[in-house]
Structures are given as structure tokens and as C-alpha cells.
């Protein structure tokens, strides 16, 4: 166990990482969200509502499936797949949006916004907003809108408005900037559902908790194998999947946690999606928590 | 910059280009994009200020930017005795944190913080304690260049800020016309205008005829005096 990792979230910092690096106008909304979450997270009625939605709306717990042929292919160990792809809307993203929409409901917010890259988080946000009949706006880079037209179609079918963002590189980071502009303007009635662990505190904590629910991880593993797994492998993009998968095991010294980033043309070429392998630490509102994952991966 | 001073500008704020200027509206966002395409760095801006200081040692200069840029160039800020820069305004650092935690403090440079309509009394106290130079009051819920000023709210909040600090409070965001400036100057110690000027600079980039900007600034100056 890496001793410098402190699981304290008292002020939203994880060692030197974490924090809230956003314009002043948003600080009030982050404080409001943190207060709401802290008052609800251990409330039995809230927990019951969340798990009821996870089982009846999302279809959790997702199966843990023994991949026989993949195991044979690699010729060692036993490979089990945690089938988050079988959740409603087809990804782990729905776990977090189901939880956050409950927070929005408790806060009395009538308008939902979210940013999305590949579109999965957009679909998951539009889905939970439609279920409660809330107005929903999804911000997406114009380039991503073009590349992910099927998800754009699904988001629109669910009644949400898709805003194609042209500025900068017209991808996820620009969509995030536009979503923040919307939030800062409509802060009184709008809930912003962030889907990765890269936002300002308390979002990373909330996304982590909703993605690492009790049906995920160690309890399940103990039940099936009477032991913990030797290793947990998760892909890392914005970190929500990896954080959810790793978090239940973070105190287990004997479980290796392996994060995998997309190497593209190769890390050395610069043409990749692997900022943790080839990037520099920063304190913008979009990168800090990834470093937390990195600390977990290198232990 | 000399034209600004000649036209009645008391303090000059220079935006430091950044890839994700999350507090800016479309006009200033595009200005950030243009500057980045021309590889304008903090170093270039410091050099520009040094050149400006050759003939003007009086007009205060504020750099407004985002934390990552300043961290990346911390040596430039921290180890300089006289950059000619009077204050830093780091938009995305919470007002209760101090710049010296990020290695970008300099005893000769003031720290300007934002206070917004949504800032709680408790935070106003913390922020004013950590600020020097002046307080930048954000007039509205929104990004730079927005509309809809709520004068009652602005007046109420600025007088609240004054209970906590003696340094001047300047009002910015959403000020477009001399009449906007005139009303705001009644409750604030000064007004900050950004998007309108940036838009005019962009419009005049081919002709280099900045007479409209001069006229606009003089009108603003007359309106607040």
C-alpha cells in the first residue's frame, strides 16, 4: 500500500492533488453539492432508493463472467470479466448518473447539464433526466458529434438538447468548458452531472462512490472465489471506471491494481490518449484526480 | 497600451493566453485561441510589459490568467525583482488558497481575487484577508461579455465587501456602454471593461485604425468622472 495516499476527503485534497480550481461563482454550487451529498450518503432512505434504482433500472449487479477462451489464450491465471457493458445504456456510466440525478432531485434542481466525449455519459445523463422529466442539455465537441452520431441520435431520442461545441479542438475539453459556462450562467436552477473523476471536489468523491457500490469488487470476489483477486485491470480515460473498480481494493496490499491507457500510435510518438504515462501534473479543473489514479497504479 | 493610457485608462489588465479559459465568454475565448495560435507565452507578455515600462512607469498592470500557466512559469514570477507587473489575478484558484502554495508569490506583486454574487459571507471574509491591490467583483452569474446587470444586487454586495476590507472594489463582467459604467461607478471604486475592447481590437486588426477604441475609452472615462 502506498503510504502517501490519504483517503481523507475533508477538504477535497488527496495529498497535493485534488481541490476545486474553478471560478469563484461556482464555489457556492460546489459547497451546496458537498453539503447535500454528505447529508444523504449515509441516510438509509437515500441508500435504499439508490440501490433500488441500481437493481431495477440499471440491472445491477452486473455478472462476473469467466472468460474461458481468453484464459486459454493467455495460458495462465483465470480471466474474469466484470460485465458493466450489460448495464442499461451499455456502460458503467449509468451507475453514477442514477446516483447524481437523485442528488439533483433532493436539491430541487429542474435543469440538467452534462458534457460528453464518446457519448456514453451523455446517453446515461439524458436517460436519467428523461426518467424524471427534467430538461437536459448535453455539451459535445463538434468533432465528437460527427464521430459518435449514433449516440447523438440516442441522446436526442431521449429528449435532450445536444449542443455541438466548435471552439478550440472541438472535442471533450471544449465541451467541458462550454458546460461550465452554462453552469456559471444558470447556477441557481441547474445541476451539472460530471461523469469522470477529473472535476472539482466534491465530484471525484461522488463519482467514485457511485461507481464503487457494494455490488462491485471485494465482496463479490470473496463470494465467488473465497479470496480476493490477484489483480484488477481497468481501462483509464477520465478515470471513473478505474476509480470504481480499484477503490474497493485500495487497502488490499495483495491485490495488484493495473490501469490501462490507450497508446494510440505509441506513447513516444505523442499521438496517444495516455496523459498519465506521458503528461505533466497540473491543477486545472480537469486533470488533477487522474494523478490519484496514477499513484494507485504505480504502487 | 499607450493609447489606452492616453484615453483615460487607469489600470491595464492583460489576459494571459490559456487553452481552457473557463471564465470567458466567446469574444475573449477566441482571443485566447488567436494568441495561442501565434505562440504568445507569459514570457512574451512580460517582455511586452518591460518595453511598455521604458516610457510608462506609472500605470498599474494586472495579469489575468489561469493557474496552470503561472505554475509552468513560476520561476519567471517568483524570482524577479522588477517585472513591471503590479498584480496577478488567477481566475481559477479559490480565493482562500494562497499563491505562495503554488510557488508563484512575489512580495512586489499584489494578489487580486474575484468575489461573485454567489460568494457566501464566510468566504468574502477569507478572500478579502488574502487579497491585496483591489477586489474584483463579478457583476453577474455568467462568463465575461454577458448581459443582464442587476444593479440592486451589485450595490448590496459591494457594500457588503466594504465591511470586510479597505482596499478598493472594482466591478467587472457585463459592462458594455458608458451608461453601464456610469451607473456602476456610483457604487464601485472603478469599472473593468474587457470583451468590448477585445472585440474592437480584433475588428481593427487589419486596418490598425484604433481611433474607435480611443473614442470608446474616452466616452467611458467621461461617464465615470
Coordinates of C-alpha atoms in Angstrom, one line a residue:
Chain A
X1 CA 0.0 0.0 0.0
X2 CA 1.3 3.4 -1.0
X3 CA 1.6 5.2 2.3
X4 CA 1.3 8.7 0.8
X5 CA -2.3 8.1 -0.3
X6 CA -4.6 9.5 2.3
X7 CA -8.2 8.6 1.8
X8 CA -9.3 11.8 3.5
X9 CA -11.7 14.0 1.6
X10 CA -12.2 16.5 4.4
X11 CA -11.2 19.5 2.3
X12 CA -11.2 17.8 -1.1
X13 CA -7.5 17.3 -1.4
X14 CA -5.7 14.0 -1.8
X15 CA -2.2 14.8 -0.7
X16 CA -1.2 17.6 -3.0
X17 CA -3.8 16.6 -5.6
X18 CA -7.5 17.3 -5.7
X19 CA -9.2 20.6 -4.8
X20 CA -11.5 22.9 -6.6
X21 CA -9.9 25.1 -9.3
X22 CA -12.9 26.9 -10.8
X23 CA -14.1 30.5 -11.0
X24 CA -15.5 31.9 -7.8
X25 CA -19.1 31.9 -8.9
X26 CA -19.1 28.1 -8.9
X27 CA -17.7 27.7 -5.4
X28 CA -21.2 28.2 -4.0
X29 CA -22.7 25.4 -6.1
X30 CA -19.8 23.0 -5.2
X31 CA -20.3 23.8 -1.5
X32 CA -24.1 23.2 -1.8
X33 CA -23.5 19.9 -3.6
X34 CA -21.0 18.7 -1.0
X35 CA -23.3 19.6 1.9
X36 CA -26.2 17.8 0.2
X37 CA -24.1 14.7 -0.6
X38 CA -22.7 14.5 2.9
X39 CA -26.2 14.7 4.5
X40 CA -27.6 12.0 2.2
X41 CA -24.8 9.5 1.6
X42 CA -25.3 7.6 4.9
X43 CA -29.1 8.2 5.0
X44 CA -30.8 4.7 4.9
X45 CA -33.7 6.0 2.8
X46 CA -31.3 7.5 0.2
X47 CA -29.2 4.4 0.1
X48 CA -32.3 2.2 -0.4
X49 CA -33.5 4.5 -3.2
X50 CA -30.1 4.3 -4.9
X51 CA -29.8 0.5 -4.7
X52 CA -33.4 0.0 -5.8
X53 CA -32.7 2.0 -8.9
X54 CA -29.4 0.1 -9.5
X55 CA -31.2 -3.2 -9.4
X56 CA -34.5 -2.4 -11.1
X57 CA -33.5 0.3 -13.6
X58 CA -29.8 -0.4 -14.3
X59 CA -29.9 -4.2 -13.9
X60 CA -27.1 -4.5 -11.4
X61 CA -25.2 -6.3 -10.1
X62 CA -23.7 -7.0 -13.5
X63 CA -22.4 -10.5 -13.9
X64 CA -18.8 -11.6 -13.3
X65 CA -18.1 -13.9 -16.2
X66 CA -15.3 -16.4 -16.6
X67 CA -13.7 -15.8 -19.9
X68 CA -12.6 -19.4 -20.7
X69 CA -11.1 -18.9 -24.1
X70 CA -9.4 -15.7 -23.2
X71 CA -7.9 -17.5 -20.2
X72 CA -6.7 -20.3 -22.5
X73 CA -5.3 -17.8 -25.0
X74 CA -3.1 -16.2 -22.4
X75 CA -2.2 -19.6 -20.9
X76 CA -2.1 -18.5 -17.2
X77 CA -4.2 -17.3 -14.4
X78 CA -8.0 -17.1 -14.7
X79 CA -9.5 -14.1 -16.5
X80 CA -12.9 -12.9 -15.3
X81 CA -14.9 -10.1 -16.9
X82 CA -17.0 -7.7 -14.9
X83 CA -19.8 -7.2 -17.5
X84 CA -20.6 -3.5 -16.9
X85 CA -21.4 -3.4 -20.6
X86 CA -24.6 -5.2 -19.8
X87 CA -26.0 -2.4 -17.7
X88 CA -28.9 -0.3 -19.1
X89 CA -27.4 2.1 -21.7
X90 CA -24.4 -0.1 -22.2
X91 CA -21.7 1.1 -19.8
X92 CA -20.7 1.7 -16.2
X93 CA -21.6 5.4 -16.8
X94 CA -25.2 4.9 -15.7
X95 CA -24.3 4.0 -12.1
X96 CA -23.0 7.5 -11.4
X97 CA -25.8 9.3 -13.3
X98 CA -28.5 7.3 -11.4
X99 CA -26.9 8.5 -8.1
X100 CA -26.4 12.1 -9.2
X101 CA -29.9 12.5 -10.5
X102 CA -31.1 11.6 -7.0
X103 CA -28.9 14.4 -5.6
X104 CA -30.4 16.8 -8.2
X105 CA -33.9 15.8 -7.1
X106 CA -33.1 16.3 -3.5
X107 CA -31.6 19.7 -4.3
X108 CA -34.7 20.7 -6.2
X109 CA -32.8 21.4 -9.5
X110 CA -35.1 21.4 -12.6
X111 CA -32.4 21.5 -15.3
X112 CA -29.6 19.0 -16.0
X113 CA -26.4 19.6 -18.0
X114 CA -23.6 17.3 -18.8
X115 CA -20.6 17.1 -21.1
X116 CA -19.7 14.0 -23.1
X117 CA -16.9 12.8 -25.3
X118 CA -17.7 9.4 -26.8
X119 CA -21.4 10.0 -25.9
X120 CA -21.9 7.3 -23.2
X121 CA -22.1 9.7 -20.4
X122 CA -24.4 11.9 -22.5
X123 CA -26.7 8.9 -23.1
X124 CA -26.6 8.0 -19.4
X125 CA -27.4 11.6 -18.3
X126 CA -30.2 12.0 -20.9
X127 CA -31.7 8.7 -19.7
X128 CA -31.9 9.6 -16.0
X129 CA -33.1 13.1 -16.8
X130 CA -35.9 11.8 -19.1
X131 CA -36.9 9.3 -16.3
X132 CA -37.6 12.3 -14.0
X133 CA -38.9 14.5 -16.8
X134 CA -36.2 17.1 -16.3
X135 CA -34.9 19.5 -19.0
X136 CA -31.5 18.2 -20.2
X137 CA -28.6 19.8 -22.2
X138 CA -25.7 17.8 -23.4
X139 CA -22.5 19.6 -24.5
X140 CA -20.4 17.7 -27.0
X141 CA -17.4 18.8 -29.2
X142 CA -18.5 19.2 -32.8
X143 CA -15.8 16.7 -33.9
X144 CA -17.2 14.2 -31.4
X145 CA -20.8 14.8 -32.6
X146 CA -19.6 13.8 -36.1
X147 CA -17.7 10.7 -34.9
X148 CA -20.4 9.5 -32.5
X149 CA -23.5 10.1 -34.5
X150 CA -25.3 7.1 -33.1
X151 CA -25.0 8.2 -29.5
X152 CA -26.1 11.7 -30.6
X153 CA -29.2 10.2 -32.1
X154 CA -29.9 8.3 -28.8
X155 CA -29.5 11.5 -26.7
X156 CA -31.9 13.3 -29.0
X157 CA -34.4 10.5 -28.9
X158 CA -34.3 10.8 -25.1
X159 CA -35.5 14.4 -25.4
X160 CA -32.2 16.1 -24.5
X161 CA -30.7 19.1 -26.4
X162 CA -27.3 18.4 -27.9
X163 CA -25.0 21.5 -28.2
X164 CA -22.2 20.9 -30.6
X165 CA -19.2 22.9 -29.4
X166 CA -17.0 24.5 -32.2
X167 CA -14.3 26.2 -30.1
X168 CA -10.8 25.1 -29.5
X169 CA -10.2 21.5 -30.7
X170 CA -14.0 20.8 -30.8
X171 CA -13.6 17.8 -28.5
X172 CA -14.3 16.8 -24.9
X173 CA -12.3 19.6 -23.1
X174 CA -14.1 22.3 -25.1
X175 CA -17.4 20.7 -24.4
X176 CA -16.5 20.7 -20.7
X177 CA -15.6 24.5 -20.9
X178 CA -19.0 25.2 -22.5
X179 CA -20.8 23.2 -19.9
X180 CA -19.0 25.2 -17.2
X181 CA -20.1 28.4 -18.9
X182 CA -23.7 27.2 -18.9
X183 CA -23.5 26.2 -15.3
X184 CA -21.9 29.5 -14.2
X185 CA -24.8 31.3 -16.0
X186 CA -27.7 29.1 -14.8
X187 CA -26.3 28.2 -11.5
X188 CA -29.5 28.7 -9.5
X189 CA -31.6 26.1 -11.2
X190 CA -29.1 23.8 -12.9
X191 CA -27.4 20.5 -11.8
X192 CA -24.2 19.6 -13.6
X193 CA -23.7 15.8 -13.8
X194 CA -20.0 15.2 -14.2
X195 CA -19.1 11.7 -15.3
X196 CA -15.4 11.4 -14.8
X197 CA -13.2 11.7 -11.7
X198 CA -11.5 14.8 -13.2
X199 CA -13.8 17.6 -12.0
X200 CA -13.6 19.8 -9.0
X201 CA -14.3 18.5 -5.5
X202 CA -16.7 17.0 -4.4
X203 CA -17.4 15.4 -7.9
X204 CA -14.5 12.9 -7.9
X205 CA -15.6 11.7 -4.5
X206 CA -19.2 11.4 -5.6
X207 CA -18.3 9.7 -8.9
X208 CA -16.0 7.3 -7.1
X209 CA -18.6 6.3 -4.5
X210 CA -21.5 5.8 -7.0
X211 CA -19.2 3.7 -9.3
X212 CA -17.8 1.5 -6.5
X213 CA -21.1 0.4 -4.9
X214 CA -21.3 -2.6 -2.7
X215 CA -22.2 -5.0 -5.5
X216 CA -18.8 -4.2 -7.1
X217 CA -15.5 -5.7 -6.1
X218 CA -14.3 -7.4 -3.0
X219 CA -17.5 -8.8 -1.5
X220 CA -18.4 -10.3 -4.9
X221 CA -14.9 -11.7 -5.3
X222 CA -14.9 -13.3 -1.9
X223 CA -18.3 -14.9 -2.5
X224 CA -17.2 -16.4 -5.8
X225 CA -13.6 -17.4 -5.1
X226 CA -13.4 -17.3 -1.3
X227 CA -10.5 -15.0 -1.9
X228 CA -9.6 -11.7 -3.4
X229 CA -8.4 -11.5 -7.0
X230 CA -4.6 -11.3 -7.6
X231 CA -5.1 -8.4 -9.9
X232 CA -7.8 -5.9 -11.1
X233 CA -7.3 -4.5 -14.6
X234 CA -9.3 -1.4 -15.7
X235 CA -9.0 0.9 -18.6
X236 CA -8.4 4.6 -17.8
X237 CA -9.9 7.5 -19.7
X238 CA -11.5 10.1 -17.4
X239 CA -10.9 7.7 -14.5
X240 CA -14.5 6.8 -13.4
X241 CA -14.3 3.2 -14.4
X242 CA -10.8 2.7 -13.0
X243 CA -11.7 4.5 -9.8
X244 CA -14.9 2.4 -9.3
X245 CA -13.0 -0.8 -10.0
X246 CA -10.0 0.0 -7.8
X247 CA -11.5 1.7 -4.9
X248 CA -12.9 -1.4 -3.0
X249 CA -9.4 -2.9 -3.3
X250 CA -7.3 0.1 -2.5
X251 CA -6.5 -1.0 1.1
X252 CA -5.7 -4.6 0.0
X253 CA -1.9 -4.9 -0.2
X254 CA -2.1 -8.2 -2.1
X255 CA -4.3 -7.1 -5.0
X256 CA -2.4 -5.5 -7.9
X257 CA -4.3 -2.6 -9.5
X258 CA -3.4 -2.2 -13.1
X259 CA -4.7 0.8 -15.1
X260 CA -4.5 0.7 -18.9
X261 CA -4.4 3.8 -21.1
X262 CA -4.9 4.0 -24.9
X263 CA -1.4 4.0 -26.5
X264 CA -2.6 5.1 -30.0
X265 CA 0.4 5.3 -32.3
X266 CA 2.7 4.8 -29.3
X267 CA 3.4 6.8 -26.2
X268 CA 6.7 8.0 -27.6
X269 CA 5.0 9.5 -30.7
X270 CA 2.8 11.9 -28.8
X271 CA -0.2 10.5 -30.7
X272 CA -1.9 8.8 -27.9
X273 CA -4.6 9.1 -25.2
X274 CA -2.2 8.3 -22.2
X275 CA -1.8 11.5 -20.2
X276 CA -0.8 9.6 -17.1
X277 CA 2.1 7.9 -18.9
X278 CA 3.2 10.9 -20.8
X279 CA 1.9 14.2 -19.3
X280 CA 2.7 16.7 -16.6
X281 CA 0.8 17.3 -13.3
X282 CA -1.4 20.4 -13.4
X283 CA -4.1 22.0 -11.3
X284 CA -6.7 22.8 -13.9
X285 CA -10.2 21.6 -13.0
X286 CA -9.8 18.7 -15.5
X287 CA -6.7 16.8 -14.7
X288 CA -5.8 16.5 -11.1
X289 CA -7.7 13.5 -10.0
X290 CA -6.2 11.4 -12.7
X291 CA -2.9 11.7 -10.9
X292 CA -4.6 10.0 -7.9
X293 CA -5.3 7.0 -10.2
X294 CA -1.7 7.1 -11.3
X295 CA -0.5 6.9 -7.7
X296 CA -2.6 3.8 -7.3
X297 CA -1.3 2.3 -10.5
X298 CA 2.4 2.7 -9.8
X299 CA 2.4 1.2 -6.3
Chain B
X1 CA -1.3 50.2 -24.3
X2 CA 0.0 53.8 -24.5
X3 CA -3.2 54.6 -26.4
X4 CA -5.3 53.2 -23.5
X5 CA -3.5 55.4 -21.0
X6 CA -3.9 58.5 -23.3
X7 CA -7.6 57.7 -23.5
X8 CA -8.1 57.7 -19.7
X9 CA -7.5 54.1 -18.7
X10 CA -6.2 54.0 -15.1
X11 CA -5.2 50.3 -14.8
X12 CA -4.4 47.9 -17.7
X13 CA -5.3 44.2 -17.4
X14 CA -3.6 41.8 -19.8
X15 CA -5.1 38.3 -20.4
X16 CA -2.5 35.5 -20.4
X17 CA -3.5 33.0 -23.1
X18 CA -4.6 29.6 -21.9
X19 CA -6.2 26.6 -23.6
X20 CA -9.2 26.3 -21.3
X21 CA -10.3 29.8 -20.3
X22 CA -13.4 28.6 -18.4
X23 CA -14.5 32.0 -17.1
X24 CA -14.5 33.7 -20.5
X25 CA -17.3 34.3 -23.0
X26 CA -16.9 33.7 -26.7
X27 CA -15.2 37.0 -27.5
X28 CA -12.3 36.6 -25.1
X29 CA -12.2 32.8 -25.7
X30 CA -11.5 33.5 -29.3
X31 CA -8.8 36.0 -28.3
X32 CA -7.1 33.3 -26.2
X33 CA -7.3 30.9 -29.3
X34 CA -5.8 33.6 -31.6
X35 CA -2.9 34.3 -29.1
X36 CA -2.1 30.6 -28.6
X37 CA -2.0 30.1 -32.4
X38 CA 0.7 32.8 -32.5
X39 CA 2.5 31.1 -29.6
X40 CA 2.2 34.1 -27.3
X41 CA 3.6 33.0 -23.9
X42 CA 3.8 34.5 -20.5
X43 CA 7.4 35.3 -21.3
X44 CA 6.3 37.4 -24.4
X45 CA 3.9 39.3 -22.2
X46 CA 6.5 40.0 -19.6
X47 CA 8.8 41.3 -22.3
X48 CA 6.0 43.5 -23.7
X49 CA 5.4 45.0 -20.2
X50 CA 9.1 45.6 -19.8
X51 CA 9.1 47.5 -23.1
X52 CA 6.0 49.5 -22.1
X53 CA 7.7 50.4 -18.8
X54 CA 10.5 52.1 -20.8
X55 CA 8.2 55.1 -21.3
X56 CA 5.5 54.5 -18.6
X57 CA 6.4 53.6 -15.1
X58 CA 3.1 54.7 -13.5
X59 CA 0.1 52.9 -15.0
X60 CA -0.5 49.7 -12.9
X61 CA -0.6 46.5 -14.9
X62 CA -2.5 43.4 -13.9
X63 CA -2.0 40.0 -15.5
X64 CA -5.2 37.9 -15.6
X65 CA -4.8 34.2 -16.3
X66 CA -5.2 30.6 -15.2
X67 CA -3.2 28.8 -12.5
X68 CA -1.5 26.2 -14.8
X69 CA 0.2 28.9 -16.9
X70 CA 1.6 30.6 -13.9
X71 CA 2.8 27.3 -12.3
X72 CA 4.5 26.4 -15.5
X73 CA 6.4 29.7 -15.4
X74 CA 6.7 30.1 -11.6
X75 CA 10.4 31.0 -11.9
X76 CA 9.5 34.0 -14.0
X77 CA 7.2 35.4 -11.3
X78 CA 8.9 34.3 -8.1
X79 CA 12.5 35.2 -8.9
X80 CA 12.1 38.6 -10.4
X81 CA 12.6 41.8 -8.6
X82 CA 11.1 44.1 -11.1
X83 CA 8.9 42.8 -13.8
X84 CA 6.8 45.9 -14.0
X85 CA 3.8 43.8 -13.2
X86 CA 1.8 45.1 -10.3
X87 CA -0.7 42.3 -9.6
X88 CA -1.8 38.8 -10.6
X89 CA -5.4 37.8 -11.0
X90 CA -5.6 34.0 -11.1
X91 CA -9.1 33.2 -12.1
X92 CA -9.3 29.5 -11.1
X93 CA -7.5 29.5 -7.8
X94 CA -10.1 29.6 -4.9
X95 CA -9.7 32.9 -3.0
X96 CA -8.9 31.1 0.3
X97 CA -5.8 29.5 -1.2
X98 CA -2.6 31.4 -1.4
X99 CA -0.4 31.8 -4.4
X100 CA 2.7 31.0 -2.5
X101 CA 1.5 27.4 -2.0
X102 CA 2.0 27.1 -5.8
X103 CA 5.3 28.9 -5.9
X104 CA 4.1 32.0 -7.7
X105 CA 4.1 34.6 -4.9
X106 CA 6.2 37.7 -5.1
X107 CA 6.2 40.3 -2.4
X108 CA 6.2 43.1 -5.0
X109 CA 3.1 41.7 -6.8
X110 CA -0.4 42.0 -5.4
X111 CA -2.9 39.2 -5.4
X112 CA -6.3 40.1 -6.8
X113 CA -9.2 37.8 -6.1
X114 CA -12.7 37.5 -7.5
X115 CA -15.8 37.8 -5.4
X116 CA -19.1 36.9 -7.1
X117 CA -22.8 37.3 -6.5
X118 CA -22.9 33.7 -5.1
X119 CA -19.9 34.1 -2.6
X120 CA -21.0 33.4 1.0
X121 CA -20.2 36.0 3.7
X122 CA -17.8 33.5 5.3
X123 CA -15.9 33.3 2.0
X124 CA -15.9 37.0 1.5
X125 CA -14.1 37.3 4.8
X126 CA -11.5 34.7 3.9
X127 CA -11.0 36.1 0.4
X128 CA -10.6 39.7 1.5
X129 CA -8.0 38.6 4.1
X130 CA -5.9 37.0 1.3
X131 CA -6.3 39.8 -1.2
X132 CA -4.2 42.9 -2.0
X133 CA -4.4 45.6 -4.7
X134 CA -8.1 45.6 -5.2
X135 CA -11.1 43.2 -5.1
X136 CA -12.6 42.3 -8.4
X137 CA -16.4 42.0 -8.0
X138 CA -18.0 39.8 -10.7
X139 CA -21.2 41.6 -11.6
X140 CA -23.2 38.6 -12.8
X141 CA -23.8 34.9 -12.9
X142 CA -22.1 34.1 -16.1
X143 CA -18.9 34.4 -18.2
X144 CA -17.2 37.6 -19.5
X145 CA -19.2 39.6 -22.1
X146 CA -22.6 38.5 -20.8
X147 CA -25.6 40.8 -20.3
X148 CA -28.2 41.5 -17.6
X149 CA -26.8 43.5 -14.8
X150 CA -28.8 43.5 -11.6
X151 CA -27.9 46.9 -10.0
X152 CA -29.6 46.3 -6.7
X153 CA -27.7 43.1 -6.1
X154 CA -24.4 44.6 -7.2
X155 CA -24.8 47.6 -4.9
X156 CA -25.8 45.4 -1.9
X157 CA -22.8 43.0 -2.4
X158 CA -20.2 45.7 -2.9
X159 CA -21.3 47.4 0.3
X160 CA -21.0 44.1 2.0
X161 CA -17.5 43.6 0.7
X162 CA -16.5 47.0 2.0
X163 CA -17.4 45.9 5.5
X164 CA -14.6 43.4 5.3
X165 CA -11.8 45.3 3.6
X166 CA -10.5 48.8 3.0
X167 CA -8.9 48.0 -0.4
X168 CA -10.8 49.3 -3.5
X169 CA -13.6 47.2 -5.0
X170 CA -13.8 47.3 -8.8
X171 CA -16.7 45.9 -10.7
X172 CA -16.3 43.8 -13.9
X173 CA -18.2 41.5 -16.3
X174 CA -21.1 42.6 -18.4
X175 CA -20.1 46.3 -18.7
X176 CA -20.6 47.4 -22.3
X177 CA -21.8 51.0 -22.6
X178 CA -20.7 54.3 -21.0
X179 CA -24.1 54.3 -19.3
X180 CA -23.5 50.9 -17.7
X181 CA -20.2 52.3 -16.5
X182 CA -21.8 55.4 -15.1
X183 CA -24.3 53.5 -13.0
X184 CA -21.7 51.1 -11.7
X185 CA -19.2 53.8 -10.9
X186 CA -21.7 55.1 -8.3
X187 CA -21.2 52.1 -6.1
X188 CA -17.8 50.7 -7.2
X189 CA -14.3 52.3 -7.0
X190 CA -13.8 51.5 -10.6
X191 CA -15.1 49.6 -13.6
X192 CA -13.4 46.9 -15.6
X193 CA -14.2 46.5 -19.3
X194 CA -12.8 43.6 -21.3
X195 CA -14.9 42.0 -24.0
X196 CA -15.9 45.2 -25.8
X197 CA -12.3 46.4 -26.1
X198 CA -11.1 42.9 -27.2
X199 CA -13.8 42.9 -29.8
X200 CA -12.8 46.3 -31.2
X201 CA -9.1 45.3 -31.3
X202 CA -10.0 42.2 -33.3
X203 CA -12.1 44.3 -35.7
X204 CA -9.3 46.8 -36.2
X205 CA -6.5 44.2 -36.7
X206 CA -6.3 44.7 -40.5
X207 CA -6.6 48.5 -40.7
X208 CA -4.7 49.2 -37.4
X209 CA -7.0 52.1 -37.0
X210 CA -7.7 52.2 -33.3
X211 CA -9.5 55.6 -33.2
X212 CA -12.8 53.9 -32.4
X213 CA -11.3 52.4 -29.3
X214 CA -9.9 55.7 -28.3
X215 CA -13.3 57.3 -28.7
X216 CA -15.0 54.5 -26.7
X217 CA -12.5 54.7 -23.8
X218 CA -12.8 58.5 -23.7
X219 CA -16.6 58.1 -23.5
X220 CA -16.3 55.6 -20.7
X221 CA -13.8 57.9 -18.9
X222 CA -16.2 60.9 -19.1
X223 CA -19.1 58.7 -18.0
X224 CA -17.5 57.7 -14.7
X225 CA -16.0 61.1 -13.8

